[in-house]
């Protein structure tokens, strides 16, 4: 299976016809996963914690939006077999994997999945980020890599730039503040050249890194993706680019069929 990093945005991004069509087109080109392991920017908990392995209510972890956003349902099956595999891969001496049996999917997980797998037919497991330290998340992704050979799809869900104070509501797909555009350009070049060391030290090596990510939780899932896809970084490509409300929505795929129809980045 390939491994993905995508931008999930705020709940209103689900109203963007371009973005929703991009996600639907992307998933249509992927092999059908046995189950999905989702690492969202919106769940930080140490040690690594696994969500419910049965269908439970979603987590509406946002405030102040119209009521219709709280009426979204996504009854995906749980993934107990995947949970057991993750537990085996990540457990060890002095290392524990915890369970949160009542925790449902948060909006970093279900908002994109509603567009990618609208039938809610693919089992989903969410895993917490135990840290925001890039190198530790890279190592975590490496340990999860065997899941790819077993038919599981690993998705890191964040946003390529994320500074809510800089949102530009109504901005076009090519409109963005300089800091967002600069960081996105730098990140694209680092990904294309496979410069993982630069990405790990993005706060110091990138232009406008502190502005693009005042707090790094939306960039952090990328490192899990890079770790899980490390053996195939030469087959990394951007699938979605451009901007939404001034934020870079660059989303990437590692592995899979690079020559698939529509594989070029779409805006």
PDB file of C-alpha atoms in Angstrom:
ATOM      1  CA  UNK A   1       0.000   0.000   0.000  1.00  0.00           C
ATOM      2  CA  UNK A   2       1.102   3.580  -0.478  1.00  0.00           C
ATOM      3  CA  UNK A   3       1.299   5.936   2.506  1.00  0.00           C
ATOM      4  CA  UNK A   4      -0.273   9.416   2.525  1.00  0.00           C
ATOM      5  CA  UNK A   5      -0.038  12.828   4.135  1.00  0.00           C
ATOM      6  CA  UNK A   6      -3.023  15.056   3.476  1.00  0.00           C
ATOM      7  CA  UNK A   7      -4.458  18.391   4.521  1.00  0.00           C
ATOM      8  CA  UNK A   8      -7.776  18.010   6.302  1.00  0.00           C
ATOM      9  CA  UNK A   9      -8.520  21.660   7.089  1.00  0.00           C
ATOM     10  CA  UNK A  10     -11.360  22.989   9.207  1.00  0.00           C
ATOM     11  CA  UNK A  11     -14.861  21.507   8.849  1.00  0.00           C
ATOM     12  CA  UNK A  12     -15.890  24.145   6.240  1.00  0.00           C
ATOM     13  CA  UNK A  13     -13.294  22.714   3.864  1.00  0.00           C
ATOM     14  CA  UNK A  14     -15.829  19.941   3.296  1.00  0.00           C
ATOM     15  CA  UNK A  15     -17.930  22.582   1.496  1.00  0.00           C
ATOM     16  CA  UNK A  16     -15.149  23.240  -1.010  1.00  0.00           C
ATOM     17  CA  UNK A  17     -16.127  21.385  -4.174  1.00  0.00           C
ATOM     18  CA  UNK A  18     -12.587  21.434  -5.535  1.00  0.00           C
ATOM     19  CA  UNK A  19     -11.034  19.886  -2.441  1.00  0.00           C
ATOM     20  CA  UNK A  20     -13.733  17.246  -2.052  1.00  0.00           C
ATOM     21  CA  UNK A  21     -13.389  16.225  -5.700  1.00  0.00           C
ATOM     22  CA  UNK A  22      -9.605  16.032  -5.323  1.00  0.00           C
ATOM     23  CA  UNK A  23      -9.876  13.676  -2.369  1.00  0.00           C
ATOM     24  CA  UNK A  24     -12.496  11.534  -4.091  1.00  0.00           C
ATOM     25  CA  UNK A  25     -10.363  11.293  -7.226  1.00  0.00           C
ATOM     26  CA  UNK A  26      -7.303  10.410  -5.180  1.00  0.00           C
ATOM     27  CA  UNK A  27      -8.951   7.566  -3.287  1.00  0.00           C
ATOM     28  CA  UNK A  28     -10.398   6.197  -6.528  1.00  0.00           C
ATOM     29  CA  UNK A  29      -6.838   5.641  -7.771  1.00  0.00           C
ATOM     30  CA  UNK A  30      -5.715   3.844  -4.610  1.00  0.00           C
ATOM     31  CA  UNK A  31      -6.009   0.114  -4.002  1.00  0.00           C
ATOM     32  CA  UNK A  32      -8.857  -0.620  -1.611  1.00  0.00           C
ATOM     33  CA  UNK A  33      -7.276  -0.825   1.860  1.00  0.00           C
ATOM     34  CA  UNK A  34      -7.882  -3.633   4.293  1.00  0.00           C
ATOM     35  CA  UNK A  35      -8.185  -0.927   6.955  1.00  0.00           C
ATOM     36  CA  UNK A  36      -6.889   2.594   7.563  1.00  0.00           C
ATOM     37  CA  UNK A  37      -4.531   3.768  10.292  1.00  0.00           C
ATOM     38  CA  UNK A  38      -5.110   7.493  10.770  1.00  0.00           C
ATOM     39  CA  UNK A  39      -2.667   9.804  12.561  1.00  0.00           C
ATOM     40  CA  UNK A  40      -4.391  13.160  13.059  1.00  0.00           C
ATOM     41  CA  UNK A  41      -2.980  16.490  14.155  1.00  0.00           C
ATOM     42  CA  UNK A  42      -5.800  16.645  16.684  1.00  0.00           C
ATOM     43  CA  UNK A  43      -4.841  13.795  18.968  1.00  0.00           C
ATOM     44  CA  UNK A  44      -1.716  14.075  21.060  1.00  0.00           C
ATOM     45  CA  UNK A  45      -1.374  11.538  23.845  1.00  0.00           C
ATOM     46  CA  UNK A  46       1.604   9.721  25.322  1.00  0.00           C
ATOM     47  CA  UNK A  47       2.296   6.878  25.249  1.00  0.00           C
ATOM     48  CA  UNK A  48       0.842   5.893  21.893  1.00  0.00           C
ATOM     49  CA  UNK A  49      -2.898   5.394  22.338  1.00  0.00           C
ATOM     50  CA  UNK A  50      -5.352   3.627  20.052  1.00  0.00           C
ATOM     51  CA  UNK A  51      -8.945   4.690  19.504  1.00  0.00           C
ATOM     52  CA  UNK A  52     -12.081   2.569  19.719  1.00  0.00           C
ATOM     53  CA  UNK A  53     -12.022  -0.709  17.802  1.00  0.00           C
ATOM     54  CA  UNK A  54     -15.795  -0.608  17.281  1.00  0.00           C
ATOM     55  CA  UNK A  55     -18.107   2.012  15.851  1.00  0.00           C
ATOM     56  CA  UNK A  56     -18.599   4.828  18.380  1.00  0.00           C
ATOM     57  CA  UNK A  57     -19.725   8.481  17.990  1.00  0.00           C
ATOM     58  CA  UNK A  58     -17.388  10.938  16.299  1.00  0.00           C
ATOM     59  CA  UNK A  59     -15.412  13.554  18.225  1.00  0.00           C
ATOM     60  CA  UNK A  60     -16.566  17.047  17.182  1.00  0.00           C
ATOM     61  CA  UNK A  61     -13.416  18.761  18.390  1.00  0.00           C
ATOM     62  CA  UNK A  62     -14.227  22.276  17.164  1.00  0.00           C
ATOM     63  CA  UNK A  63     -16.346  25.147  18.401  1.00  0.00           C
ATOM     64  CA  UNK A  64     -18.453  27.966  17.039  1.00  0.00           C
ATOM     65  CA  UNK A  65     -19.474  26.432  13.715  1.00  0.00           C
ATOM     66  CA  UNK A  66     -23.001  26.066  12.317  1.00  0.00           C
ATOM     67  CA  UNK A  67     -25.010  23.160  13.714  1.00  0.00           C
ATOM     68  CA  UNK A  68     -24.856  21.159  10.481  1.00  0.00           C
ATOM     69  CA  UNK A  69     -21.172  20.415  11.043  1.00  0.00           C
ATOM     70  CA  UNK A  70     -22.097  18.629  14.268  1.00  0.00           C
ATOM     71  CA  UNK A  71     -24.628  16.466  12.450  1.00  0.00           C
ATOM     72  CA  UNK A  72     -22.055  14.691  10.264  1.00  0.00           C
ATOM     73  CA  UNK A  73     -21.966  10.937  10.819  1.00  0.00           C
ATOM     74  CA  UNK A  74     -19.302   8.473   9.701  1.00  0.00           C
ATOM     75  CA  UNK A  75     -20.030   4.969  11.058  1.00  0.00           C
ATOM     76  CA  UNK A  76     -16.887   3.248   9.797  1.00  0.00           C
ATOM     77  CA  UNK A  77     -16.253  -0.190  11.263  1.00  0.00           C
ATOM     78  CA  UNK A  78     -13.600  -0.528  13.932  1.00  0.00           C
ATOM     79  CA  UNK A  79     -10.326  -2.259  13.149  1.00  0.00           C
ATOM     80  CA  UNK A  80      -9.426  -4.601  16.047  1.00  0.00           C
ATOM     81  CA  UNK A  81      -7.025  -6.671  13.931  1.00  0.00           C
ATOM     82  CA  UNK A  82      -5.127  -3.548  12.914  1.00  0.00           C
ATOM     83  CA  UNK A  83      -5.042  -2.415  16.539  1.00  0.00           C
ATOM     84  CA  UNK A  84      -3.465  -5.715  17.528  1.00  0.00           C
ATOM     85  CA  UNK A  85      -0.832  -5.404  14.803  1.00  0.00           C
ATOM     86  CA  UNK A  86       0.030  -1.830  15.842  1.00  0.00           C
ATOM     87  CA  UNK A  87       0.288  -2.959  19.446  1.00  0.00           C
ATOM     88  CA  UNK A  88       2.734  -5.715  18.497  1.00  0.00           C
ATOM     89  CA  UNK A  89       4.842  -3.413  16.326  1.00  0.00           C
ATOM     90  CA  UNK A  90       5.119  -0.650  18.911  1.00  0.00           C
ATOM     91  CA  UNK A  91       5.253  -2.547  22.205  1.00  0.00           C
ATOM     92  CA  UNK A  92       8.544  -3.515  23.757  1.00  0.00           C
ATOM     93  CA  UNK A  93      10.610  -3.302  26.929  1.00  0.00           C
ATOM     94  CA  UNK A  94       9.591  -0.082  28.622  1.00  0.00           C
ATOM     95  CA  UNK A  95       7.176   0.714  25.777  1.00  0.00           C
ATOM     96  CA  UNK A  96       3.444   0.510  26.154  1.00  0.00           C
ATOM     97  CA  UNK A  97       0.500   1.092  23.855  1.00  0.00           C
ATOM     98  CA  UNK A  98      -2.599   2.358  25.600  1.00  0.00           C
ATOM     99  CA  UNK A  99      -6.232   2.069  24.571  1.00  0.00           C
ATOM    100  CA  UNK A 100      -9.030   4.631  24.562  1.00  0.00           C
ATOM    101  CA  UNK A 101     -11.966   2.286  23.883  1.00  0.00           C
ATOM    102  CA  UNK A 102     -14.582   5.052  23.850  1.00  0.00           C
ATOM    103  CA  UNK A 103     -12.720   7.558  21.660  1.00  0.00           C
ATOM    104  CA  UNK A 104     -14.159   8.092  18.212  1.00  0.00           C
ATOM    105  CA  UNK A 105     -12.585   9.649  15.139  1.00  0.00           C
ATOM    106  CA  UNK A 106     -11.849  13.371  15.384  1.00  0.00           C
ATOM    107  CA  UNK A 107     -12.344  15.828  12.534  1.00  0.00           C
ATOM    108  CA  UNK A 108      -8.767  15.389  11.306  1.00  0.00           C
ATOM    109  CA  UNK A 109      -9.751  11.792  10.551  1.00  0.00           C
ATOM    110  CA  UNK A 110     -13.390  11.778   9.511  1.00  0.00           C
ATOM    111  CA  UNK A 111     -13.561  15.025   7.483  1.00  0.00           C
ATOM    112  CA  UNK A 112     -11.241  13.699   4.723  1.00  0.00           C
ATOM    113  CA  UNK A 113     -12.518  10.121   4.999  1.00  0.00           C
ATOM    114  CA  UNK A 114     -16.092  11.221   4.320  1.00  0.00           C
ATOM    115  CA  UNK A 115     -14.853  12.396   0.915  1.00  0.00           C
ATOM    116  CA  UNK A 116     -12.448   9.545   0.220  1.00  0.00           C
ATOM    117  CA  UNK A 117     -14.594   6.609   1.367  1.00  0.00           C
ATOM    118  CA  UNK A 118     -18.152   7.976   1.613  1.00  0.00           C
ATOM    119  CA  UNK A 119     -19.666   4.530   2.088  1.00  0.00           C
ATOM    120  CA  UNK A 120     -17.810   4.295   5.446  1.00  0.00           C
ATOM    121  CA  UNK A 121     -17.058   0.719   4.470  1.00  0.00           C
ATOM    122  CA  UNK A 122     -13.337   0.640   5.276  1.00  0.00           C
ATOM    123  CA  UNK A 123     -12.428  -0.083   8.929  1.00  0.00           C
ATOM    124  CA  UNK A 124     -10.582   2.817  10.573  1.00  0.00           C
ATOM    125  CA  UNK A 125      -8.283   3.014  13.586  1.00  0.00           C
ATOM    126  CA  UNK A 126      -6.934   6.297  14.906  1.00  0.00           C
ATOM    127  CA  UNK A 127      -3.586   6.470  16.687  1.00  0.00           C
ATOM    128  CA  UNK A 128      -2.362   9.311  18.859  1.00  0.00           C
ATOM    129  CA  UNK A 129       0.876  11.198  18.356  1.00  0.00           C
ATOM    130  CA  UNK A 130       2.917  10.613  21.520  1.00  0.00           C
ATOM    131  CA  UNK A 131       5.178  13.586  20.785  1.00  0.00           C
ATOM    132  CA  UNK A 132       5.677  16.419  18.310  1.00  0.00           C
ATOM    133  CA  UNK A 133       9.418  15.726  18.069  1.00  0.00           C
ATOM    134  CA  UNK A 134      10.061  15.109  14.335  1.00  0.00           C
ATOM    135  CA  UNK A 135      12.786  12.480  14.704  1.00  0.00           C
ATOM    136  CA  UNK A 136      10.745  10.435  17.166  1.00  0.00           C
ATOM    137  CA  UNK A 137       7.744  10.507  14.831  1.00  0.00           C
ATOM    138  CA  UNK A 138       9.958   9.455  11.929  1.00  0.00           C
ATOM    139  CA  UNK A 139      11.119   6.446  13.968  1.00  0.00           C
ATOM    140  CA  UNK A 140       7.515   5.681  14.862  1.00  0.00           C
ATOM    141  CA  UNK A 141       6.600   5.647  11.181  1.00  0.00           C
ATOM    142  CA  UNK A 142       9.460   3.282  10.405  1.00  0.00           C
ATOM    143  CA  UNK A 143       8.106   0.798  12.931  1.00  0.00           C
ATOM    144  CA  UNK A 144       4.677   0.971  11.316  1.00  0.00           C
ATOM    145  CA  UNK A 145       6.012   0.365   7.793  1.00  0.00           C
ATOM    146  CA  UNK A 146       5.324  -3.429   7.800  1.00  0.00           C
ATOM    147  CA  UNK A 147       1.605  -2.655   7.843  1.00  0.00           C
ATOM    148  CA  UNK A 148       1.871  -1.518   4.224  1.00  0.00           C
ATOM    149  CA  UNK A 149       2.716  -5.048   3.084  1.00  0.00           C
ATOM    150  CA  UNK A 150      -0.370  -6.320   4.899  1.00  0.00           C
ATOM    151  CA  UNK A 151      -2.852  -4.137   3.007  1.00  0.00           C
ATOM    152  CA  UNK A 152      -3.206  -1.330   5.545  1.00  0.00           C
ATOM    153  CA  UNK A 153      -3.271   2.315   4.465  1.00  0.00           C
ATOM    154  CA  UNK A 154      -1.374   4.725   6.740  1.00  0.00           C
ATOM    155  CA  UNK A 155      -2.531   8.349   6.556  1.00  0.00           C
ATOM    156  CA  UNK A 156      -0.984  11.347   8.293  1.00  0.00           C
ATOM    157  CA  UNK A 157      -3.580  14.128   8.475  1.00  0.00           C
ATOM    158  CA  UNK A 158      -2.569  17.736   9.130  1.00  0.00           C
ATOM    159  CA  UNK A 159      -2.034  20.834   6.997  1.00  0.00           C
ATOM    160  CA  UNK A 160       1.151  21.852   5.169  1.00  0.00           C
ATOM    161  CA  UNK A 161       0.980  25.379   6.600  1.00  0.00           C
ATOM    162  CA  UNK A 162      -1.169  26.143   9.618  1.00  0.00           C
ATOM    163  CA  UNK A 163      -1.372  29.578  11.192  1.00  0.00           C
ATOM    164  CA  UNK A 164      -4.989  30.390  12.014  1.00  0.00           C
ATOM    165  CA  UNK A 165      -4.186  34.032  12.678  1.00  0.00           C
ATOM    166  CA  UNK A 166      -3.211  34.305   9.011  1.00  0.00           C
ATOM    167  CA  UNK A 167      -6.379  32.789   7.517  1.00  0.00           C
ATOM    168  CA  UNK A 168      -7.692  34.613   4.462  1.00  0.00           C
ATOM    169  CA  UNK A 169     -11.305  33.545   4.114  1.00  0.00           C
ATOM    170  CA  UNK A 170     -12.444  33.638   0.511  1.00  0.00           C
ATOM    171  CA  UNK A 171      -8.936  33.622  -0.948  1.00  0.00           C
ATOM    172  CA  UNK A 172      -8.488  31.760  -4.218  1.00  0.00           C
ATOM    173  CA  UNK A 173      -6.512  28.577  -4.756  1.00  0.00           C
ATOM    174  CA  UNK A 174      -3.474  30.601  -5.877  1.00  0.00           C
ATOM    175  CA  UNK A 175      -3.737  33.291  -3.202  1.00  0.00           C
ATOM    176  CA  UNK A 176      -1.650  33.077  -0.043  1.00  0.00           C
ATOM    177  CA  UNK A 177       0.429  35.301   2.247  1.00  0.00           C
ATOM    178  CA  UNK A 178       4.160  35.336   1.565  1.00  0.00           C
ATOM    179  CA  UNK A 179       5.046  33.157   4.569  1.00  0.00           C
ATOM    180  CA  UNK A 180       2.665  30.406   3.466  1.00  0.00           C
ATOM    181  CA  UNK A 181       3.830  30.517  -0.130  1.00  0.00           C
ATOM    182  CA  UNK A 182       7.526  30.541   0.854  1.00  0.00           C
ATOM    183  CA  UNK A 183       7.167  27.588   3.204  1.00  0.00           C
ATOM    184  CA  UNK A 184       5.147  25.587   0.687  1.00  0.00           C
ATOM    185  CA  UNK A 185       7.766  26.188  -2.033  1.00  0.00           C
ATOM    186  CA  UNK A 186      10.585  25.202   0.314  1.00  0.00           C
ATOM    187  CA  UNK A 187       8.728  22.092   1.462  1.00  0.00           C
ATOM    188  CA  UNK A 188       7.987  21.003  -2.094  1.00  0.00           C
ATOM    189  CA  UNK A 189      11.658  21.223  -3.015  1.00  0.00           C
ATOM    190  CA  UNK A 190      12.734  19.370   0.136  1.00  0.00           C
ATOM    191  CA  UNK A 191      10.263  16.569  -0.579  1.00  0.00           C
ATOM    192  CA  UNK A 192      11.222  16.301  -4.230  1.00  0.00           C
ATOM    193  CA  UNK A 193      14.919  16.055  -3.359  1.00  0.00           C
ATOM    194  CA  UNK A 194      14.300  13.633  -0.496  1.00  0.00           C
ATOM    195  CA  UNK A 195      15.945  15.996   1.984  1.00  0.00           C
ATOM    196  CA  UNK A 196      14.430  14.481   5.104  1.00  0.00           C
ATOM    197  CA  UNK A 197      17.068  16.095   7.333  1.00  0.00           C
ATOM    198  CA  UNK A 198      15.919  19.555   6.240  1.00  0.00           C
ATOM    199  CA  UNK A 199      12.284  18.646   6.834  1.00  0.00           C
ATOM    200  CA  UNK A 200      13.088  17.340  10.307  1.00  0.00           C
ATOM    201  CA  UNK A 201      14.706  20.687  11.134  1.00  0.00           C
ATOM    202  CA  UNK A 202      12.069  22.761   9.351  1.00  0.00           C
ATOM    203  CA  UNK A 203      11.799  25.246  12.212  1.00  0.00           C
ATOM    204  CA  UNK A 204      15.357  26.414  11.508  1.00  0.00           C
ATOM    205  CA  UNK A 205      16.007  25.518   7.876  1.00  0.00           C
ATOM    206  CA  UNK A 206      12.831  26.718   6.230  1.00  0.00           C
ATOM    207  CA  UNK A 207      11.811  30.268   5.412  1.00  0.00           C
ATOM    208  CA  UNK A 208       8.979  31.475   7.611  1.00  0.00           C
ATOM    209  CA  UNK A 209       8.879  28.181   9.488  1.00  0.00           C
ATOM    210  CA  UNK A 210       7.687  29.755  12.727  1.00  0.00           C
ATOM    211  CA  UNK A 211       4.974  31.661  10.897  1.00  0.00           C
ATOM    212  CA  UNK A 212       3.876  28.646   8.881  1.00  0.00           C
ATOM    213  CA  UNK A 213       3.675  26.529  12.034  1.00  0.00           C
ATOM    214  CA  UNK A 214       3.517  28.532  15.286  1.00  0.00           C
ATOM    215  CA  UNK A 215       2.825  25.107  16.796  1.00  0.00           C
ATOM    216  CA  UNK A 216       3.843  22.089  14.763  1.00  0.00           C
ATOM    217  CA  UNK A 217       0.982  19.618  15.339  1.00  0.00           C
ATOM    218  CA  UNK A 218      -0.316  19.954  11.763  1.00  0.00           C
ATOM    219  CA  UNK A 219       3.106  19.346  10.222  1.00  0.00           C
ATOM    220  CA  UNK A 220       3.990  16.535  12.634  1.00  0.00           C
ATOM    221  CA  UNK A 221       1.935  13.756  10.966  1.00  0.00           C
ATOM    222  CA  UNK A 222       4.116  14.207   7.871  1.00  0.00           C
ATOM    223  CA  UNK A 223       7.023  12.629   9.754  1.00  0.00           C
ATOM    224  CA  UNK A 224       5.046   9.468  10.490  1.00  0.00           C
ATOM    225  CA  UNK A 225       4.265   9.302   6.776  1.00  0.00           C
ATOM    226  CA  UNK A 226       7.912   9.830   5.815  1.00  0.00           C
ATOM    227  CA  UNK A 227       9.047   7.128   8.233  1.00  0.00           C
ATOM    228  CA  UNK A 228       6.505   4.594   6.994  1.00  0.00           C
ATOM    229  CA  UNK A 229       7.400   5.376   3.382  1.00  0.00           C
ATOM    230  CA  UNK A 230      11.144   5.770   3.849  1.00  0.00           C
ATOM    231  CA  UNK A 231      12.063   2.869   1.578  1.00  0.00           C
ATOM    232  CA  UNK A 232      10.231   4.511  -1.325  1.00  0.00           C
ATOM    233  CA  UNK A 233      10.944   8.214  -0.901  1.00  0.00           C
ATOM    234  CA  UNK A 234      12.099   8.338  -4.521  1.00  0.00           C
ATOM    235  CA  UNK A 235       8.482   7.572  -5.425  1.00  0.00           C
ATOM    236  CA  UNK A 236       7.067  10.471  -3.418  1.00  0.00           C
ATOM    237  CA  UNK A 237       4.836  12.869  -5.277  1.00  0.00           C
ATOM    238  CA  UNK A 238       2.439  15.716  -4.583  1.00  0.00           C
ATOM    239  CA  UNK A 239      -1.149  14.800  -5.400  1.00  0.00           C
ATOM    240  CA  UNK A 240      -2.879  18.012  -4.265  1.00  0.00           C
ATOM    241  CA  UNK A 241      -1.370  21.476  -4.105  1.00  0.00           C
ATOM    242  CA  UNK A 242      -2.547  25.084  -4.063  1.00  0.00           C
ATOM    243  CA  UNK A 243      -4.014  26.962  -1.130  1.00  0.00           C
ATOM    244  CA  UNK A 244      -7.206  27.222   0.884  1.00  0.00           C
ATOM    245  CA  UNK A 245      -7.880  30.392   2.895  1.00  0.00           C
ATOM    246  CA  UNK A 246      -4.190  31.174   2.373  1.00  0.00           C
ATOM    247  CA  UNK A 247      -2.950  27.887   3.843  1.00  0.00           C
ATOM    248  CA  UNK A 248      -1.003  25.373   1.747  1.00  0.00           C
ATOM    249  CA  UNK A 249      -2.984  22.195   1.201  1.00  0.00           C
ATOM    250  CA  UNK A 250      -0.055  20.218  -0.266  1.00  0.00           C
ATOM    251  CA  UNK A 251      -0.809  16.528   0.101  1.00  0.00           C
ATOM    252  CA  UNK A 252       1.552  13.738  -0.859  1.00  0.00           C
ATOM    253  CA  UNK A 253       1.679  10.048  -1.640  1.00  0.00           C
ATOM    254  CA  UNK A 254       4.654   7.757  -1.189  1.00  0.00           C
ATOM    255  CA  UNK A 255       4.629   4.533  -3.168  1.00  0.00           C
ATOM    256  CA  UNK A 256       1.806   3.226  -5.271  1.00  0.00           C
ATOM    257  CA  UNK A 257       1.458   3.671  -9.004  1.00  0.00           C
ATOM    258  CA  UNK A 258       3.185   6.940  -9.898  1.00  0.00           C
ATOM    259  CA  UNK A 259       1.908   6.632 -13.452  1.00  0.00           C
ATOM    260  CA  UNK A 260      -1.764   6.329 -12.503  1.00  0.00           C
ATOM    261  CA  UNK A 261      -4.157   8.519 -14.484  1.00  0.00           C
ATOM    262  CA  UNK A 262      -4.440  11.924 -12.911  1.00  0.00           C
ATOM    263  CA  UNK A 263      -1.351  11.385 -10.796  1.00  0.00           C
ATOM    264  CA  UNK A 264      -0.049  14.906 -11.388  1.00  0.00           C
ATOM    265  CA  UNK A 265      -0.762  17.400  -8.643  1.00  0.00           C
ATOM    266  CA  UNK A 266      -4.187  18.984  -8.929  1.00  0.00           C
ATOM    267  CA  UNK A 267      -5.393  22.320  -7.612  1.00  0.00           C
TER     268      UNK A 267
END
